[in-house]
Amino acid sequence: MDKVSVLVAAYNAARTIGKCVDSLLAQTHREIEAVCIDDCSTDGTLAILQDYAAKDSRVRVLHLDTNQGQARARNAGLQTATGSLICMLDADDWLAPDAIEQAVAVLSANPQTDTVLFDVVMEYADRSERYEMPPFDALTGREAFRLSLSWRIHGVYMTRAGIHKRIPYDTTCRAYSDDNTTRLHYLASREVRRCAGRYHYLQHPDSVTHAVSVRRFDHLRANESMRDALTSTVGDQKLIAEYENQRWLNVVDAYMFYHCHGRQLTESEREYGIKEIERVWRTIDRKALDRRLAAKFGYRPMPSWRLFRLQEWAYFTLRGLLGKNK
């Protein structure tokens, strides 16, 4: 029976970590290890985890002396993982009892498959929604990578340990960099499939990806890390060009965030944000951009930074006015 290592990075998760770990210990696939990494919590998270470990040998606890962020915490756990298959579970999420069994069954039945997506259920305060993906039986790693650029497929999965240990979590930024790891895992896979095992993904309106925060500009730096990884390890110019278009969309998106929410940031945060956008704008390979995209008002690279800013101001101002008049 394949052993599965589940990485659980936890920081001040005392309210939710019990439900998370309980869902692992209730798995119908019994050959698991829950590698729980306490990222220097200041609440009772560590004590709760240690209590679980004292009662069940499948729970192992690592404690970090300083808060290092989710990616570094997971990497610490990854170094000690002994399973032939690896997945992660956030400290406020939980798995259906047969989730791991379902994923292992797909991997066992398909020796060429390296990665299996869970069936993700988005858990909101007032409702639950399944993450809708396009129908597919098996994808090549390249196909999965391309679908993940626009998140037509999500990033919650089980993969073979060889891939995961060769490609640990990207630590460039505390947020967004894990997207890079997901995409590189897909790209390294011979096949990517899906299973019926459900992963319950708690949604937070105050998370970094939803909140008005200067950390939103970290997305641009994480994108650069991904581009560099593709350039150094893959060398596929067509694939790199596709990702360059994604980087460009994120530059425009970052400017939209700056335009719409800049007043909610401090002066120093606004200055940092606009400098980051300009810095990355200057690194875009304009020859790689899709002509239809680059010709669209609001998305044209423009010959100068000043003209680009003028275009973005006009584009998002008009969008705001049209939205108010609906």
CSV table of C-alpha atoms in Angstrom, one decimal:
chain,number,residue,atom,x,y,z
A,1,MET,CA,0.0,0.0,0.0
A,2,ASP,CA,1.4,3.4,-1.0
A,3,LYS,CA,2.3,5.7,1.9
A,4,VAL,CA,1.0,9.2,1.6
A,5,SER,CA,2.7,12.2,3.3
A,6,VAL,CA,0.4,15.1,4.0
A,7,LEU,CA,2.0,18.5,4.6
A,8,VAL,CA,0.1,20.7,7.0
A,9,ALA,CA,1.7,24.1,7.6
A,10,ALA,CA,0.0,25.8,10.5
A,11,TYR,CA,0.3,29.4,11.9
A,12,ASN,CA,-2.0,30.5,14.7
A,13,ALA,CA,-4.6,27.9,13.6
A,14,ALA,CA,-5.8,26.8,17.0
A,15,ARG,CA,-9.5,27.3,16.0
A,16,THR,CA,-9.3,25.1,12.9
A,17,ILE,CA,-6.4,22.7,13.2
A,18,GLY,CA,-8.4,20.1,15.1
A,19,LYS,CA,-10.9,19.7,12.3
A,20,CYS,CA,-8.1,19.5,9.8
A,21,VAL,CA,-6.1,16.8,11.6
A,22,ASP,CA,-9.3,14.9,12.5
A,23,SER,CA,-10.1,14.6,8.8
A,24,LEU,CA,-6.6,13.1,8.1
A,25,LEU,CA,-6.9,10.5,10.9
A,26,ALA,CA,-10.4,9.5,9.6
A,27,GLN,CA,-9.1,8.6,6.1
A,28,THR,CA,-10.1,5.3,4.8
A,29,HIS,CA,-6.5,5.0,3.4
A,30,ARG,CA,-4.7,4.2,6.6
A,31,GLU,CA,-1.1,4.4,5.4
A,32,ILE,CA,-0.5,8.1,5.9
A,33,GLU,CA,1.7,10.4,7.8
A,34,ALA,CA,0.5,13.9,8.8
A,35,VAL,CA,3.6,16.1,8.7
A,36,CYS,CA,2.4,19.1,10.7
A,37,ILE,CA,4.7,22.1,10.8
A,38,ASP,CA,4.0,24.8,13.4
A,39,ASP,CA,5.3,28.0,11.9
A,40,CYS,CA,6.1,29.7,15.3
A,41,SER,CA,2.5,30.1,16.3
A,42,THR,CA,1.7,32.4,19.2
A,43,ASP,CA,-1.6,30.7,20.2
A,44,GLY,CA,-2.2,27.1,21.2
A,45,THR,CA,-1.6,25.5,17.8
A,46,LEU,CA,1.6,23.8,18.8
A,47,ALA,CA,0.1,22.3,22.0
A,48,ILE,CA,-2.9,20.9,20.0
A,49,LEU,CA,-0.6,19.3,17.4
A,50,GLN,CA,1.6,17.8,20.1
A,51,ASP,CA,-1.4,16.3,21.8
A,52,TYR,CA,-2.5,14.7,18.5
A,53,ALA,CA,1.1,13.3,18.0
A,54,ALA,CA,1.0,11.8,21.5
A,55,LYS,CA,-2.1,9.9,20.7
A,56,ASP,CA,-1.5,8.8,17.1
A,57,SER,CA,2.0,7.9,15.7
A,58,ARG,CA,0.8,8.9,12.2
A,59,VAL,CA,1.0,12.6,13.3
A,60,ARG,CA,4.5,14.1,13.3
A,61,VAL,CA,5.1,17.6,14.5
A,62,LEU,CA,7.9,20.0,13.5
A,63,HIS,CA,8.2,23.4,15.2
A,64,LEU,CA,10.0,26.4,13.6
A,65,ASP,CA,11.7,28.9,15.9
A,66,THR,CA,10.8,31.8,13.7
A,67,ASN,CA,7.8,32.5,11.5
A,68,GLN,CA,8.9,31.8,8.0
A,69,GLY,CA,5.7,31.6,5.9
A,70,GLN,CA,3.8,28.8,4.5
A,71,ALA,CA,6.2,27.8,1.7
A,72,ARG,CA,9.3,27.5,3.9
A,73,ALA,CA,7.2,25.7,6.5
A,74,ARG,CA,6.0,23.2,3.9
A,75,ASN,CA,9.6,22.7,2.6
A,76,ALA,CA,10.7,21.9,6.1
A,77,GLY,CA,8.1,19.2,6.3
A,78,LEU,CA,8.9,18.0,2.7
A,79,GLN,CA,12.5,17.3,3.8
A,80,THR,CA,11.3,14.8,6.4
A,81,ALA,CA,8.4,13.3,4.4
A,82,THR,CA,8.8,9.5,3.9
A,83,GLY,CA,5.8,8.7,1.7
A,84,SER,CA,6.0,7.8,-2.0
A,85,LEU,CA,3.1,10.2,-2.6
A,86,ILE,CA,2.7,13.7,-1.2
A,87,CYS,CA,-0.1,16.2,-0.9
A,88,MET,CA,-0.8,19.3,1.2
A,89,LEU,CA,-3.7,20.3,3.4
A,90,ASP,CA,-4.1,23.8,4.7
A,91,ALA,CA,-4.6,24.1,8.4
A,92,ASP,CA,-8.1,25.5,8.0
A,93,ASP,CA,-9.2,23.0,5.3
A,94,TRP,CA,-10.3,19.4,5.6
A,95,LEU,CA,-10.6,16.2,3.5
A,96,ALA,CA,-13.6,13.9,2.9
A,97,PRO,CA,-12.9,10.5,4.5
A,98,ASP,CA,-12.2,8.8,1.2
A,99,ALA,CA,-10.2,11.6,-0.5
A,100,ILE,CA,-6.8,10.1,-0.1
A,101,GLU,CA,-8.0,6.6,-1.1
A,102,GLN,CA,-9.6,8.0,-4.2
A,103,ALA,CA,-6.4,9.8,-5.3
A,104,VAL,CA,-4.2,6.8,-4.6
A,105,ALA,CA,-6.5,4.6,-6.6
A,106,VAL,CA,-6.2,6.7,-9.7
A,107,LEU,CA,-2.4,6.8,-9.3
A,108,SER,CA,-2.2,3.0,-8.8
A,109,ALA,CA,-4.4,2.3,-11.8
A,110,ASN,CA,-2.4,4.6,-14.1
A,111,PRO,CA,1.3,4.1,-13.8
A,112,GLN,CA,2.0,7.0,-16.2
A,113,THR,CA,0.1,9.4,-14.1
A,114,ASP,CA,2.2,11.5,-11.8
A,115,THR,CA,-0.4,14.0,-10.4
A,116,VAL,CA,-4.0,13.7,-9.4
A,117,LEU,CA,-6.3,16.6,-8.7
A,118,PHE,CA,-8.8,16.5,-5.9
A,119,ASP,CA,-12.4,17.5,-6.3
A,120,VAL,CA,-12.3,20.9,-4.6
A,121,VAL,CA,-15.3,22.3,-2.8
A,122,MET,CA,-15.1,26.0,-2.0
A,123,GLU,CA,-16.5,26.6,1.5
A,124,TYR,CA,-17.9,30.1,2.0
A,125,ALA,CA,-19.6,31.4,5.2
A,126,ASP,CA,-23.1,30.9,3.7
A,127,ARG,CA,-22.6,28.3,1.0
A,128,SER,CA,-20.5,25.6,-0.7
A,129,GLU,CA,-19.5,25.5,-4.3
A,130,ARG,CA,-17.6,23.0,-6.4
A,131,TYR,CA,-14.6,24.2,-8.3
A,132,GLU,CA,-15.8,23.7,-11.9
A,133,MET,CA,-13.1,22.4,-14.3
A,134,PRO,CA,-13.4,21.5,-17.9
A,135,PRO,CA,-14.1,17.7,-18.4
A,136,PHE,CA,-11.0,15.6,-19.0
A,137,ASP,CA,-9.7,12.1,-18.5
A,138,ALA,CA,-6.0,12.6,-18.7
A,139,LEU,CA,-3.9,15.7,-19.5
A,140,THR,CA,-0.3,15.9,-20.5
A,141,GLY,CA,1.9,17.9,-18.1
A,142,ARG,CA,2.1,20.7,-20.7
A,143,GLU,CA,-1.7,20.8,-21.1
A,144,ALA,CA,-2.2,21.0,-17.4
A,145,PHE,CA,0.4,23.8,-17.1
A,146,ARG,CA,-1.5,25.8,-19.8
A,147,LEU,CA,-4.9,25.3,-18.1
A,148,SER,CA,-3.4,26.4,-14.8
A,149,LEU,CA,-2.3,29.7,-16.2
A,150,SER,CA,-5.9,30.9,-16.0
A,151,TRP,CA,-6.8,28.5,-13.2
A,152,ARG,CA,-9.2,26.5,-15.4
A,153,ILE,CA,-7.8,23.7,-13.3
A,154,HIS,CA,-7.0,24.3,-9.7
A,155,GLY,CA,-3.8,23.7,-7.7
A,156,VAL,CA,-4.9,21.1,-5.1
A,157,TYR,CA,-3.5,17.7,-5.8
A,158,MET,CA,-1.5,14.7,-4.9
A,159,THR,CA,1.8,14.0,-6.7
A,160,ARG,CA,4.6,11.5,-6.7
A,161,ALA,CA,7.4,12.2,-4.1
A,162,GLY,CA,10.1,12.3,-6.7
A,163,ILE,CA,8.6,15.3,-8.5
A,164,HIS,CA,7.7,17.1,-5.2
A,165,LYS,CA,11.2,16.7,-3.7
A,166,ARG,CA,12.9,17.7,-6.9
A,167,ILE,CA,10.6,20.8,-7.1
A,168,PRO,CA,10.0,22.2,-3.6
A,169,TYR,CA,7.9,25.2,-2.8
A,170,ASP,CA,9.0,28.5,-4.3
A,171,THR,CA,9.9,30.8,-1.4
A,172,THR,CA,10.2,34.0,-3.5
A,173,CYS,CA,7.2,35.6,-1.8
A,174,ARG,CA,5.0,34.6,1.1
A,175,ALA,CA,1.9,34.7,-1.2
A,176,TYR,CA,1.5,33.8,-4.8
A,177,SER,CA,4.8,31.8,-5.2
A,178,ASP,CA,3.0,28.5,-4.5
A,179,ASP,CA,1.2,29.0,-7.8
A,180,ASN,CA,4.7,28.6,-9.4
A,181,THR,CA,5.2,25.3,-7.6
A,182,THR,CA,1.9,23.9,-8.8
A,183,ARG,CA,2.5,24.8,-12.4
A,184,LEU,CA,6.0,23.3,-12.4
A,185,HIS,CA,4.7,20.1,-10.8
A,186,TYR,CA,2.1,19.9,-13.6
A,187,LEU,CA,4.8,20.5,-16.2
A,188,ALA,CA,7.0,17.8,-14.8
A,189,SER,CA,4.2,15.2,-14.8
A,190,ARG,CA,3.8,12.7,-17.6
A,191,GLU,CA,0.0,12.7,-17.0
A,192,VAL,CA,-2.4,14.6,-14.8
A,193,ARG,CA,-5.7,13.1,-13.9
A,194,ARG,CA,-8.5,13.9,-11.5
A,195,CYS,CA,-10.3,11.9,-8.8
A,196,ALA,CA,-13.6,12.1,-6.9
A,197,GLY,CA,-12.0,12.6,-3.5
A,198,ARG,CA,-13.2,15.9,-2.0
A,199,TYR,CA,-11.0,18.6,-0.6
A,200,HIS,CA,-12.9,21.3,1.4
A,201,TYR,CA,-11.3,24.6,0.8
A,202,LEU,CA,-12.3,27.4,3.3
A,203,GLN,CA,-12.6,30.8,1.7
A,204,HIS,CA,-11.4,33.9,3.6
A,205,PRO,CA,-12.5,37.4,2.5
A,206,ASP,CA,-9.5,38.9,4.3
A,207,SER,CA,-6.9,36.7,2.7
A,208,VAL,CA,-4.0,38.3,0.9
A,209,THR,CA,-5.4,37.5,-2.5
A,210,HIS,CA,-8.7,39.2,-1.6
A,211,ALA,CA,-7.7,42.0,0.8
A,212,VAL,CA,-6.5,45.5,0.0
A,213,SER,CA,-2.9,45.1,0.8
A,214,VAL,CA,0.5,46.2,-0.5
A,215,ARG,CA,1.3,42.4,-0.6
A,216,ARG,CA,-0.8,42.2,-3.8
A,217,PHE,CA,2.2,43.6,-5.7
A,218,ASP,CA,4.2,40.5,-4.7
A,219,HIS,CA,2.3,38.7,-7.5
A,220,LEU,CA,4.6,40.5,-10.0
A,221,ARG,CA,7.7,39.3,-8.3
A,222,ALA,CA,6.4,35.7,-8.0
A,223,ASN,CA,5.7,35.8,-11.8
A,224,GLU,CA,9.3,36.8,-12.4
A,225,SER,CA,10.5,33.8,-10.4
A,226,MET,CA,8.3,31.6,-12.6
A,227,ARG,CA,9.6,33.0,-15.8
A,228,ASP,CA,13.1,32.5,-14.6
A,229,ALA,CA,12.4,28.9,-13.7
A,230,LEU,CA,10.9,28.2,-17.1
A,231,THR,CA,13.8,29.8,-18.9
A,232,SER,CA,16.5,27.9,-16.9
A,233,THR,CA,14.9,24.5,-16.6
A,234,VAL,CA,12.5,24.1,-19.6
A,235,GLY,CA,13.9,26.3,-22.4
A,236,ASP,CA,10.7,25.9,-24.4
A,237,GLN,CA,10.4,29.3,-26.1
A,238,LYS,CA,6.7,28.8,-27.0
A,239,LEU,CA,5.8,28.0,-23.5
A,240,ILE,CA,7.9,30.9,-22.2
A,241,ALA,CA,6.0,33.2,-24.6
A,242,GLU,CA,2.7,31.9,-23.3
A,243,TYR,CA,3.7,32.7,-19.8
A,244,GLU,CA,5.0,36.1,-20.8
A,245,ASN,CA,1.4,36.9,-21.9
A,246,GLN,CA,0.2,35.9,-18.5
A,247,ARG,CA,2.8,38.1,-16.8
A,248,TRP,CA,1.6,41.0,-19.0
A,249,LEU,CA,-2.0,40.4,-17.9
A,250,ASN,CA,-0.9,40.5,-14.3
A,251,VAL,CA,1.0,43.8,-14.9
A,252,VAL,CA,-2.3,45.3,-16.1
A,253,ASP,CA,-4.2,43.7,-13.2
A,254,ALA,CA,-1.7,45.2,-10.7
A,255,TYR,CA,-2.3,48.6,-12.2
A,256,MET,CA,-6.0,48.1,-11.9
A,257,PHE,CA,-5.5,47.3,-8.2
A,258,TYR,CA,-3.3,50.4,-7.8
A,259,HIS,CA,-5.9,52.6,-9.7
A,260,CYS,CA,-8.9,51.3,-7.7
A,261,HIS,CA,-7.5,50.9,-4.3
A,262,GLY,CA,-4.4,53.1,-4.1
A,263,ARG,CA,-6.1,55.5,-1.7
A,264,GLN,CA,-6.5,52.7,0.8
A,265,LEU,CA,-2.7,52.2,0.9
A,266,THR,CA,-0.2,54.4,2.7
A,267,GLU,CA,1.9,56.9,0.7
A,268,SER,CA,5.0,54.6,1.0
A,269,GLU,CA,2.9,51.6,-0.1
A,270,ARG,CA,1.6,53.4,-3.1
A,271,GLU,CA,5.1,54.5,-4.1
A,272,TYR,CA,6.4,50.9,-3.7
A,273,GLY,CA,3.5,49.6,-5.7
A,274,ILE,CA,3.9,51.9,-8.7
A,275,LYS,CA,7.6,51.4,-8.8
A,276,GLU,CA,7.1,47.6,-8.8
A,277,ILE,CA,4.7,47.9,-11.7
A,278,GLU,CA,7.1,50.1,-13.6
A,279,ARG,CA,10.1,47.8,-12.9
A,280,VAL,CA,8.2,44.8,-14.2
A,281,TRP,CA,6.7,46.7,-17.1
A,282,ARG,CA,10.2,47.3,-18.3
A,283,THR,CA,11.1,43.6,-18.2
A,284,ILE,CA,8.2,42.4,-20.4
A,285,ASP,CA,9.3,40.8,-23.7
A,286,ARG,CA,6.9,42.8,-26.0
A,287,LYS,CA,7.7,40.6,-29.0
A,288,ALA,CA,6.3,37.6,-27.2
A,289,LEU,CA,2.9,39.2,-26.6
A,290,ASP,CA,-0.1,38.0,-28.5
A,291,ARG,CA,-0.9,40.6,-31.2
A,292,ARG,CA,-4.6,40.6,-30.4
A,293,LEU,CA,-3.9,41.2,-26.8
A,294,ALA,CA,-1.3,43.9,-27.4
A,295,ALA,CA,-3.7,45.7,-29.7
A,296,LYS,CA,-6.5,46.0,-27.2
A,297,PHE,CA,-7.0,49.3,-25.5
A,298,GLY,CA,-5.9,49.0,-21.9
A,299,TYR,CA,-3.5,46.2,-22.7
A,300,ARG,CA,-1.2,47.9,-25.2
A,301,PRO,CA,2.4,47.9,-23.9
A,302,MET,CA,2.9,51.5,-25.2
A,303,PRO,CA,6.3,53.0,-26.2
A,304,SER,CA,6.9,54.8,-22.8
A,305,TRP,CA,6.0,54.3,-19.2
A,306,ARG,CA,4.3,57.7,-19.1
A,307,LEU,CA,2.0,56.7,-22.0
A,308,PHE,CA,1.3,53.3,-20.5
A,309,ARG,CA,0.2,55.0,-17.2
A,310,LEU,CA,-2.0,57.5,-19.2
A,311,GLN,CA,-3.6,54.6,-21.0
A,312,GLU,CA,-4.3,52.7,-17.8
A,313,TRP,CA,-5.7,55.7,-16.1
A,314,ALA,CA,-8.1,56.3,-19.0
A,315,TYR,CA,-9.0,52.6,-19.3
A,316,PHE,CA,-9.9,52.0,-15.7
A,317,THR,CA,-11.5,55.4,-15.2
A,318,LEU,CA,-13.9,54.6,-18.1
A,319,ARG,CA,-14.5,51.1,-16.8
A,320,GLY,CA,-15.4,52.6,-13.4
A,321,LEU,CA,-17.8,55.1,-15.0
A,322,LEU,CA,-19.5,52.5,-17.1
A,323,GLY,CA,-19.9,50.2,-14.1
A,324,LYS,CA,-21.6,53.0,-12.1
A,325,ASN,CA,-24.0,53.7,-14.9
A,326,LYS,CA,-25.2,50.1,-15.2
